[in-house]
Amino acid sequence: MISVNNVSKVYEDGTIALKNVSFEVEKGESCSIIGPSGCGKSTLLLIIAGLLKPTEGYVEVNGKVVRKPMRDVALILQDYGLFPWKTVYDNIALGLRIRKVDRKVERRIVCDLIERLGLKGFEKHYPKQLSGGMKQKVAIARALAIQPRILLMDEPFSSLDALTREDLQNFLLRLWNERRMTIILVTHSIEEAVFLGRKIIVLTPRPGTVKAVIENPSAGDENYRFTEEFFEKCREVRRSVTL
Amino acid sequence: MSGSSKVCYLISLIVLLTLWKISSFILSNPALPPPELVAVAMVENAGILIKHAIISLIRVLYSIALAFSLSFPLGIASREDKFDRIFSPFLYLLYPIPHIVLLPLYILFFGIGDLSKVALIATILFFQISVTTRDAVKDVSEFYVYSILSLGAGRFDVYRHVIIPAVMPKVLTALRISVGTAIAVLFFAESFATRMGLGYLIMDAWSRADYELLYAGISAMALLGLSLYVVIDLIERRLCRWL
Ligand SMILES: Nc1ncnc2c1ncn2[C@@H]1O[C@H](COP(=O)(O)OP(=O)(O)OP(=O)(O)O)[C@@H](O)[C@H]1O
Ligand SMILES: [Mg+2]
């Protein structure tokens, strides 16, 4: 379980990014965080990942206060995720290299992910030779390679066209159904928040505070996006975001 | 080098030689002999030219190696705040001084042999490389660092997988600029208190008004610089394949 307790963040220059944010995500659940640009979503994710210290409050994962990055947590950053100086294969394998995983095991895990994400034939390519969608897939593969129990994602699909985006959303959902890791997904898109998050946290404009927590228990099925209930939920979230 | 860029280089070379030829024809002054006479002089004096060029090359290589092996690690280490607090004041107080004026002092301390020449060139390069490396290190986006920390990286992994590869292009550019500087300083250092090296050869030919040998020496020095340049290009192509 992840619990965010009264987290506030004031940057050194005085910018108040977050104010008294509290919420919980149960183990094996998925949660979307949505809010206007600049409201502190990325900041919040970095704090949960243990990369940034909150000015006040604390984050607990399974009852332990987060002070530094944790072993079974993977993070996909907004833009800078991939290392341009590493090939697709080396990017995906990096987490395993750092953990000194046996090379044979590494090969198997990486090749499997490359296969599943349709990146075959691009192992030796560098990020700049890839399309936006493929880069995003590599970033996802790199996070999945370390077989995380918790997956934190910062707008992973925002720069993709609608079709690729739906593809990857479905992929993520299938993966979640297989592995039931805990997912926290930051997004700008109401549809994405509703499709992927069984809990939706709506943040206010900066300084970000929790404006609403919307339960969305029907999420988790690929066909959800075609249902009336889905559209109704989107309307509910939209009202809550714009209110 | 691709075929078409080879052609471009060839054309530039022909243009330069033609301009040289025309100027020497118009001036018709023994102080500007035509290129073919210089070429003949180079062939005739190949033995001496090569002997002096090798001495110069060794001096330059020692200087670059000495400067690089000190400045690169220090520049990289300036990522550590504690170290940088001590290192950068030194760097910034000593950098703007024209280090070439140290030559008399170096001769006093290190004698008139190769050591003082190498020390002088290395001092100048030290500042060029360490300032560039330090700035490049500061420029590495914090998000790359977040990215690798979230994969469980330790301090050493951050340097190995992120900082060093990220700064490599800028360091190689610094090295390329250093080659030009090194040869210029070499010429200065070799123009007195030695009877070896291309700098000496040039000054000697000049004092004897042996213009063909003078130009042969200058051309040899140009070739020396050019070949070091090419070597750095090759290193860059190996180390920075991702560019
Ligand atoms: N390192 C920093 N120093 C100072 N202020 C910062 C820093 N990083 C972010 N901020 C500020 O904190 C606020 C929240 O930033 P953050 O990146 O968390 O927003 P966001 O919700 O992720 O925005 P977006 O949706 O555009 O990605 C912004 O006003 C931003 O300018
Ligand atoms: Mg953001």
Coordinates of C-alpha atoms and ligand atoms in Angstrom, one line a residue:
Chain A
M1 CA 0.0 0.0 0.0
I2 CA 1.2 3.5 -0.8
S3 CA 0.0 6.3 1.5
V4 CA 0.7 9.9 0.9
N5 CA 0.4 11.9 4.2
N6 CA 0.0 15.6 4.2
V7 CA 2.8 16.1 1.7
S8 CA 3.8 19.7 0.9
K9 CA 6.6 20.8 -1.4
V10 CA 8.1 24.2 -1.6
Y11 CA 11.0 24.5 -4.0
E12 CA 14.1 26.5 -3.1
D13 CA 13.0 29.4 -5.2
G14 CA 9.8 29.7 -3.1
T15 CA 7.4 28.0 -5.6
I16 CA 4.8 26.2 -3.6
A17 CA 4.2 23.1 -5.8
L18 CA 2.1 20.9 -3.4
K19 CA 0.1 21.6 -0.3
N20 CA -1.2 19.0 2.1
V21 CA -1.7 16.2 -0.3
S22 CA -3.0 13.0 1.2
F23 CA -4.3 9.9 -0.4
E24 CA -3.8 6.1 -0.4
V25 CA -3.5 3.5 -3.1
E26 CA -4.1 -0.1 -2.1
K27 CA -1.6 -2.8 -3.1
G28 CA -2.3 -4.1 -6.6
E29 CA -4.6 -1.2 -7.4
S30 CA -4.3 1.4 -10.2
C31 CA -4.6 5.1 -9.6
S32 CA -4.7 8.0 -11.9
I33 CA -3.6 11.5 -10.9
I34 CA -5.1 14.3 -13.0
G35 CA -4.8 18.0 -12.7
P36 CA -3.9 21.2 -14.7
S37 CA -0.4 21.8 -16.0
G38 CA 2.0 23.0 -13.3
C39 CA -0.1 21.8 -10.4
G40 CA 2.7 19.6 -9.1
K41 CA 1.9 16.2 -10.5
S42 CA 5.5 15.4 -11.5
T43 CA 6.7 16.8 -8.2
L44 CA 4.3 14.4 -6.4
L45 CA 5.5 11.4 -8.4
L46 CA 9.2 12.2 -7.7
I47 CA 8.4 12.4 -4.0
I48 CA 6.6 9.1 -4.1
A49 CA 9.6 7.6 -5.9
G50 CA 11.9 8.8 -3.1
L51 CA 13.8 11.1 -5.5
L52 CA 12.7 14.4 -4.0
K53 CA 12.2 15.2 -0.3
P54 CA 8.8 16.7 0.7
T55 CA 9.1 19.9 2.6
E56 CA 6.4 18.6 4.9
G57 CA 4.6 15.3 5.3
Y58 CA 5.8 11.9 4.2
V59 CA 5.1 9.0 1.9
E60 CA 4.8 5.4 3.2
V61 CA 5.1 2.3 1.1
N62 CA 3.9 -0.9 2.9
G63 CA 4.2 0.9 6.2
K64 CA 7.8 2.1 5.7
V65 CA 8.6 5.8 5.2
V66 CA 10.1 6.5 1.8
R67 CA 13.5 8.3 2.0
K68 CA 15.3 7.1 -1.1
P69 CA 14.4 5.1 -4.3
M70 CA 13.1 1.7 -3.5
R71 CA 14.1 -1.5 -5.2
D72 CA 10.8 -2.7 -6.5
V73 CA 9.5 0.6 -7.7
A74 CA 9.9 1.7 -11.3
L75 CA 9.4 5.2 -12.6
I76 CA 8.8 6.4 -16.1
L77 CA 9.6 10.1 -16.4
Q78 CA 7.7 12.6 -18.5
D79 CA 10.3 13.4 -21.2
Y80 CA 13.8 12.5 -20.2
G81 CA 13.3 8.9 -19.6
L82 CA 15.7 7.3 -22.1
F83 CA 19.4 7.7 -22.3
P84 CA 20.3 8.9 -25.8
W85 CA 23.8 7.4 -25.5
K86 CA 22.5 3.9 -25.0
T87 CA 20.9 1.6 -27.6
V88 CA 17.4 0.3 -27.2
Y89 CA 18.7 -3.0 -25.8
D90 CA 21.1 -1.3 -23.3
N91 CA 18.4 1.2 -22.2
I92 CA 16.0 -1.7 -21.4
A93 CA 18.7 -3.8 -19.7
L94 CA 20.1 -0.9 -17.6
G95 CA 18.1 -1.6 -14.5
L96 CA 19.2 -5.3 -14.6
R97 CA 22.8 -4.4 -15.2
I98 CA 22.8 -2.1 -12.1
R99 CA 21.3 -5.0 -10.1
K100 CA 24.0 -7.2 -11.5
V101 CA 21.5 -9.7 -12.8
D102 CA 23.1 -12.7 -14.6
R103 CA 23.6 -11.9 -18.3
K104 CA 21.6 -14.9 -19.5
V105 CA 18.6 -13.9 -17.4
E106 CA 19.0 -10.4 -18.5
R107 CA 18.9 -11.4 -22.2
R108 CA 15.8 -13.5 -21.7
I109 CA 13.9 -10.7 -19.9
V110 CA 15.0 -8.0 -22.3
C111 CA 14.3 -10.0 -25.5
D112 CA 11.0 -11.0 -24.1
L113 CA 10.0 -7.4 -23.5
I114 CA 11.3 -6.4 -26.9
E115 CA 9.2 -9.0 -28.5
R116 CA 6.1 -8.2 -26.6
L117 CA 6.3 -4.5 -27.3
G118 CA 7.0 -4.9 -31.0
L119 CA 10.5 -3.5 -30.9
K120 CA 12.1 -6.4 -32.6
G121 CA 14.8 -5.4 -35.0
F122 CA 15.5 -2.1 -33.2
E123 CA 17.7 -3.5 -30.4
K124 CA 20.8 -1.7 -31.8
H125 CA 19.1 1.6 -32.6
Y126 CA 19.6 4.7 -30.5
P127 CA 16.6 6.6 -29.1
K128 CA 17.0 9.4 -31.7
Q129 CA 16.4 6.9 -34.5
L130 CA 13.0 6.0 -33.0
S131 CA 9.5 7.4 -33.3
G132 CA 7.9 9.0 -30.3
G133 CA 5.7 5.9 -29.8
M134 CA 8.7 3.5 -29.9
K135 CA 10.7 5.7 -27.4
Q136 CA 7.7 5.5 -25.1
K137 CA 7.6 1.7 -25.5
V138 CA 11.3 1.5 -24.7
A139 CA 10.8 3.6 -21.6
I140 CA 8.0 1.2 -20.5
A141 CA 10.1 -1.8 -21.3
R142 CA 13.0 -0.5 -19.2
A143 CA 10.7 0.1 -16.2
L144 CA 9.1 -3.4 -16.6
A145 CA 12.5 -5.1 -16.9
I146 CA 13.2 -4.8 -13.2
Q147 CA 9.8 -6.5 -12.6
P148 CA 8.6 -3.8 -10.3
R149 CA 5.8 -4.2 -7.7
I150 CA 5.0 -0.5 -8.1
L151 CA 4.9 1.3 -11.4
L152 CA 4.9 5.1 -11.4
M153 CA 4.3 6.8 -14.7
D154 CA 4.4 10.5 -15.6
E155 CA 2.2 11.2 -18.7
P156 CA 3.7 8.2 -20.5
F157 CA 1.4 8.4 -23.5
S158 CA 0.9 12.2 -23.8
S159 CA 3.0 12.7 -27.0
L160 CA 1.4 9.8 -29.0
D161 CA -1.2 9.7 -31.6
A162 CA -4.6 8.4 -30.6
L163 CA -4.1 4.9 -32.0
T164 CA -0.7 4.2 -30.6
R165 CA -1.9 5.6 -27.3
E166 CA -4.9 3.2 -27.1
D167 CA -2.6 0.3 -28.1
L168 CA -0.2 1.1 -25.2
Q169 CA -3.1 1.7 -22.8
N170 CA -4.4 -1.7 -23.6
F171 CA -1.0 -3.2 -23.3
L172 CA -0.6 -1.6 -19.9
L173 CA -4.0 -2.9 -18.8
R174 CA -3.2 -6.5 -19.9
L175 CA 0.1 -6.3 -18.0
W176 CA -1.7 -5.0 -14.9
N177 CA -4.2 -7.9 -15.1
E178 CA -1.3 -10.3 -15.4
R179 CA 1.0 -9.0 -12.7
R180 CA -1.3 -6.9 -10.5
M181 CA 1.4 -4.4 -9.7
T182 CA 0.4 -1.1 -8.0
I183 CA 0.2 1.6 -10.7
I184 CA 0.2 5.3 -10.2
L185 CA -0.3 7.2 -13.5
V186 CA -0.1 10.9 -13.9
T187 CA -2.0 12.2 -16.9
H188 CA -3.6 15.2 -18.6
S189 CA -6.2 13.2 -20.3
I190 CA -9.6 12.6 -18.6
E191 CA -10.3 9.5 -20.8
E192 CA -6.9 8.0 -19.9
A193 CA -7.4 8.6 -16.2
V194 CA -10.8 6.9 -16.3
F195 CA -9.7 4.0 -18.5
L196 CA -6.6 3.1 -16.4
G197 CA -7.3 4.3 -12.9
R198 CA -9.5 2.4 -10.6
K199 CA -9.1 5.4 -8.3
I200 CA -8.8 8.9 -9.8
I201 CA -7.2 11.7 -7.8
V202 CA -8.1 15.2 -9.0
L203 CA -5.7 17.9 -8.1
T204 CA -6.3 21.7 -8.0
P205 CA -4.2 24.2 -9.8
R206 CA -0.9 25.1 -8.2
P207 CA -0.3 24.7 -5.3
G208 CA -1.7 21.2 -5.9
T209 CA -4.1 19.9 -3.3
V210 CA -6.5 17.0 -3.6
K211 CA -9.7 18.3 -5.0
A212 CA -11.6 15.0 -5.3
V213 CA -11.1 11.3 -5.1
I214 CA -13.3 9.4 -7.6
E215 CA -13.7 5.7 -7.3
N216 CA -13.8 4.0 -10.6
P217 CA -14.0 0.2 -9.9
S218 CA -15.0 -0.8 -13.4
A219 CA -11.7 0.2 -14.9
G220 CA -9.4 -2.7 -15.7
D221 CA -11.2 -4.1 -18.7
E222 CA -10.2 -3.4 -22.3
N223 CA -13.8 -3.0 -23.3
Y224 CA -14.5 -0.4 -20.6
R225 CA -13.9 2.4 -23.0
F226 CA -16.8 1.5 -25.2
T227 CA -19.4 1.4 -22.3
E228 CA -21.9 4.0 -21.3
E229 CA -20.6 3.8 -17.8
F230 CA -17.1 4.9 -19.1
F231 CA -18.6 8.0 -20.7
E232 CA -20.6 8.8 -17.6
K233 CA -17.4 8.5 -15.5
C234 CA -15.5 10.8 -17.9
R235 CA -18.3 13.4 -17.5
E236 CA -18.1 13.1 -13.7
V237 CA -14.3 13.6 -13.8
R238 CA -14.6 16.5 -16.2
R239 CA -17.1 18.3 -14.0
S240 CA -14.8 17.7 -11.0
V241 CA -11.7 19.0 -12.9
T242 CA -13.3 22.1 -14.3
L243 CA -15.4 23.0 -11.2
Chain B
M1 CA 33.9 9.9 -44.2
S2 CA 31.3 9.4 -47.0
G3 CA 32.2 9.6 -50.6
S4 CA 30.5 13.0 -51.2
S5 CA 32.2 14.6 -48.2
K6 CA 35.5 13.3 -49.4
V7 CA 34.9 15.1 -52.7
C8 CA 34.1 18.3 -50.7
Y9 CA 37.3 18.1 -48.8
L10 CA 39.2 17.5 -52.0
I11 CA 37.6 20.5 -53.6
S12 CA 38.4 22.7 -50.6
L13 CA 42.0 21.6 -50.7
I14 CA 42.3 22.4 -54.4
V15 CA 40.7 25.8 -53.9
L16 CA 43.2 26.6 -51.1
L17 CA 46.2 25.5 -53.1
T18 CA 45.0 27.5 -56.1
L19 CA 44.5 30.6 -54.0
W20 CA 48.0 30.1 -52.7
K21 CA 49.4 29.7 -56.2
I22 CA 47.6 32.8 -57.5
S23 CA 48.8 34.9 -54.5
S24 CA 52.4 33.8 -54.9
F25 CA 52.2 34.5 -58.7
I26 CA 50.8 38.0 -58.1
L27 CA 53.2 38.9 -55.3
S28 CA 56.1 37.2 -56.9
N29 CA 58.1 37.6 -53.7
P30 CA 60.5 34.9 -52.4
A31 CA 58.7 35.2 -49.1
L32 CA 55.7 33.5 -50.7
P33 CA 56.9 30.6 -52.7
P34 CA 54.4 28.7 -54.8
P35 CA 53.0 25.5 -53.4
E36 CA 54.8 23.1 -55.8
L37 CA 58.2 24.5 -54.7
V38 CA 57.2 24.0 -51.0
A39 CA 56.1 20.4 -51.9
V40 CA 59.5 19.8 -53.4
A41 CA 61.2 21.2 -50.3
M42 CA 59.1 19.0 -48.2
V43 CA 60.2 15.9 -50.1
E44 CA 63.8 17.0 -50.2
N45 CA 63.8 17.7 -46.5
A46 CA 61.6 14.8 -45.5
G47 CA 64.2 13.4 -43.2
I48 CA 64.6 16.5 -41.0
L49 CA 60.9 17.4 -41.2
I50 CA 59.9 14.0 -39.9
K51 CA 62.6 14.0 -37.1
H52 CA 61.4 17.4 -35.9
A53 CA 57.7 16.5 -36.4
I54 CA 58.1 13.4 -34.2
I55 CA 59.7 15.4 -31.4
S56 CA 56.9 18.0 -31.6
L57 CA 54.2 15.2 -31.8
I58 CA 55.6 13.6 -28.7
R59 CA 55.6 16.8 -26.8
V60 CA 52.0 17.5 -27.8
L61 CA 50.8 14.0 -26.9
Y62 CA 52.5 14.1 -23.5
S63 CA 50.9 17.5 -22.8
I64 CA 47.4 16.4 -23.9
A65 CA 47.7 13.2 -21.9
L66 CA 48.9 14.9 -18.8
A67 CA 46.3 17.7 -19.0
F68 CA 43.5 15.3 -19.8
S69 CA 44.3 12.8 -17.1
L70 CA 44.2 15.5 -14.4
S71 CA 41.4 17.8 -15.7
F72 CA 38.9 15.2 -16.8
P73 CA 38.5 13.5 -13.4
L74 CA 38.5 16.8 -11.6
G75 CA 35.9 18.2 -13.9
I76 CA 33.7 15.1 -13.5
A77 CA 34.2 15.2 -9.7
S78 CA 32.9 18.7 -9.6
R79 CA 29.4 17.2 -9.6
E80 CA 30.1 16.5 -5.9
D81 CA 29.1 19.7 -4.2
K82 CA 31.7 19.4 -1.4
F83 CA 34.5 19.0 -3.9
D84 CA 33.2 21.7 -6.2
R85 CA 33.1 24.3 -3.4
I86 CA 36.8 23.9 -3.1
F87 CA 37.7 23.3 -6.8
S88 CA 35.7 25.9 -8.6
P89 CA 37.1 29.0 -6.9
F90 CA 40.6 27.9 -7.8
L91 CA 39.5 27.2 -11.3
Y92 CA 37.8 30.5 -11.7
L93 CA 40.6 32.6 -10.1
L94 CA 43.3 30.9 -12.2
Y95 CA 41.6 30.4 -15.5
P96 CA 41.6 33.9 -16.8
I97 CA 45.3 34.4 -16.3
P98 CA 47.2 34.1 -19.6
H99 CA 49.2 31.0 -18.6
I100 CA 51.6 31.4 -21.4
V101 CA 53.5 34.0 -19.3
L102 CA 54.4 31.2 -17.0
L103 CA 57.0 30.0 -19.5
P104 CA 60.0 31.8 -17.9
L105 CA 59.0 30.5 -14.5
Y106 CA 58.6 27.0 -15.8
I107 CA 62.0 27.2 -17.3
L108 CA 63.4 28.3 -14.0
F109 CA 61.7 25.4 -12.2
F110 CA 61.7 22.6 -14.8
G111 CA 64.8 23.5 -16.8
I112 CA 65.0 24.3 -20.5
G113 CA 64.3 20.7 -21.6
D114 CA 61.0 19.1 -22.7
L115 CA 59.5 19.1 -19.2
S116 CA 59.0 22.9 -19.1
K117 CA 57.4 22.8 -22.6
V118 CA 55.1 20.0 -21.7
A119 CA 54.2 21.6 -18.4
L120 CA 53.3 24.9 -20.1
I121 CA 51.1 23.3 -22.8
A122 CA 49.5 21.0 -20.2
T123 CA 48.7 23.9 -17.9
I124 CA 46.9 25.7 -20.6
L125 CA 45.0 22.6 -21.7
F126 CA 44.2 21.7 -18.1
F127 CA 42.1 24.8 -17.7
Q128 CA 40.4 24.5 -21.1
I129 CA 39.4 20.9 -20.4
S130 CA 38.5 21.2 -16.8
V131 CA 36.3 24.3 -17.2
T132 CA 34.5 22.7 -20.1
T133 CA 34.0 19.4 -18.3
R134 CA 32.8 21.0 -15.2
D135 CA 30.3 23.1 -17.1
A136 CA 29.1 20.1 -19.1
V137 CA 28.7 18.1 -15.8
K138 CA 26.5 20.9 -14.4
D139 CA 24.5 20.8 -17.6
V140 CA 23.4 17.2 -17.3
S141 CA 19.7 17.2 -16.7
E142 CA 18.7 16.2 -13.2
F143 CA 16.0 14.1 -14.9
Y144 CA 18.6 11.7 -16.4
V145 CA 19.9 11.3 -12.9
Y146 CA 16.4 10.7 -11.4
S147 CA 15.8 8.2 -14.2
I148 CA 18.8 6.1 -13.3
L149 CA 18.4 6.5 -9.5
S150 CA 14.9 5.1 -9.9
L151 CA 16.5 2.0 -11.4
G152 CA 18.4 1.5 -8.2
A153 CA 21.7 3.1 -9.3
G154 CA 24.4 3.8 -6.8
R155 CA 26.8 6.8 -7.0
F156 CA 29.2 5.0 -9.3
D157 CA 26.5 3.9 -11.7
V158 CA 25.3 7.5 -12.0
Y159 CA 28.8 8.5 -13.2
R160 CA 29.3 5.4 -15.4
H161 CA 26.0 5.3 -17.1
V162 CA 24.9 9.0 -17.1
I163 CA 27.4 11.7 -16.3
I164 CA 30.4 10.5 -18.3
P165 CA 28.6 9.5 -21.5
A166 CA 26.5 12.7 -21.3
V167 CA 29.5 15.0 -21.1
M168 CA 31.6 13.1 -23.7
P169 CA 30.6 15.1 -26.7
K170 CA 31.5 18.4 -25.0
V171 CA 34.8 17.0 -23.6
L172 CA 35.8 15.9 -27.1
T173 CA 35.0 19.3 -28.4
A174 CA 37.2 20.7 -25.7
L175 CA 39.9 18.3 -26.7
R176 CA 39.6 19.4 -30.3
I177 CA 40.0 23.0 -29.4
S178 CA 42.9 22.0 -27.2
V179 CA 44.8 20.5 -30.1
G180 CA 44.8 23.9 -31.8
T181 CA 45.9 25.6 -28.6
A182 CA 48.5 23.0 -27.9
I183 CA 50.2 23.4 -31.3
A184 CA 50.1 27.2 -31.0
V185 CA 51.7 27.1 -27.6
L186 CA 54.1 24.4 -28.8
F187 CA 55.3 26.7 -31.5
F188 CA 55.9 29.4 -28.9
A189 CA 57.7 27.1 -26.5
E190 CA 59.9 25.6 -29.3
S191 CA 60.9 29.0 -30.7
F192 CA 63.7 29.3 -28.2
A193 CA 65.9 27.3 -25.9
T194 CA 65.7 24.2 -28.0
R195 CA 67.2 22.9 -31.3
M196 CA 64.5 20.3 -31.8
G197 CA 60.9 20.4 -33.0
L198 CA 59.0 22.0 -35.8
G199 CA 58.8 25.4 -34.0
Y200 CA 62.6 25.5 -33.9
L201 CA 62.8 24.4 -37.5
I202 CA 60.5 27.2 -38.6
M203 CA 62.2 29.9 -36.7
D204 CA 65.6 28.7 -37.9
A205 CA 64.5 28.6 -41.5
W206 CA 63.0 32.1 -41.1
S207 CA 66.2 33.5 -39.7
R208 CA 68.2 32.0 -42.6
A209 CA 65.6 33.3 -45.1
D210 CA 65.1 29.8 -46.3
Y211 CA 61.6 30.4 -47.3
E212 CA 60.9 27.1 -48.9
L213 CA 62.0 25.2 -45.8
L214 CA 60.0 27.8 -43.7
Y215 CA 56.8 26.9 -45.6
A216 CA 57.7 23.2 -45.5
G217 CA 57.9 23.5 -41.7
I218 CA 54.6 25.4 -41.5
S219 CA 52.9 22.8 -43.7
A220 CA 54.3 20.1 -41.5
M221 CA 52.9 21.8 -38.4
A222 CA 49.5 22.1 -40.1
L223 CA 49.6 18.4 -41.0
L224 CA 50.5 17.6 -37.4
G225 CA 47.4 19.5 -36.2
L226 CA 45.2 18.0 -38.8
S227 CA 46.2 14.5 -38.0
L228 CA 45.5 15.0 -34.3
Y229 CA 42.2 16.4 -35.3
V230 CA 41.4 13.4 -37.3
V231 CA 42.4 11.1 -34.5
I232 CA 40.0 12.9 -32.1
D233 CA 37.2 12.6 -34.7
L234 CA 37.8 8.9 -34.9
I235 CA 37.7 8.6 -31.1
E236 CA 34.5 10.6 -31.1
R237 CA 32.9 8.4 -33.7
R238 CA 33.7 5.4 -31.5
L239 CA 32.7 6.8 -28.2
C240 CA 29.7 8.9 -29.3
R241 CA 28.0 6.6 -31.8
W242 CA 24.7 7.9 -30.6
L243 CA 25.2 11.4 -31.9
Ligands
LIG1 N1 13.2 22.3 -9.7 C1 12.2 23.2 -9.5 N2 12.5 24.4 -8.9 C2 11.5 25.3 -8.8 N3 10.3 25.2 -9.2 C3 9.9 24.0 -9.8 C4 10.9 23.0 -10.0 N4 10.3 21.9 -10.6 C5 9.0 22.3 -10.8 N5 8.8 23.6 -10.3 C6 7.5 24.3 -10.3 O1 6.6 23.5 -9.5 C7 5.3 23.6 -10.0 C8 4.9 22.1 -10.3 O2 5.7 21.5 -11.3 P1 5.4 20.1 -11.8 O3 6.4 19.8 -12.8 O4 5.3 19.1 -10.7 O5 4.0 20.3 -12.5 P2 3.1 19.3 -13.4 O6 1.8 19.2 -12.7 O7 3.9 18.0 -13.5 O8 3.0 20.0 -14.7 P3 2.8 19.4 -16.2 O9 1.5 18.9 -16.3 O10 3.0 20.6 -17.1 O11 3.9 18.4 -16.4 C9 5.4 24.4 -11.3 O12 5.0 25.7 -11.0 C10 6.9 24.4 -11.6 O13 7.3 25.6 -12.2
MG2 MG 4.7 17.1 -15.2

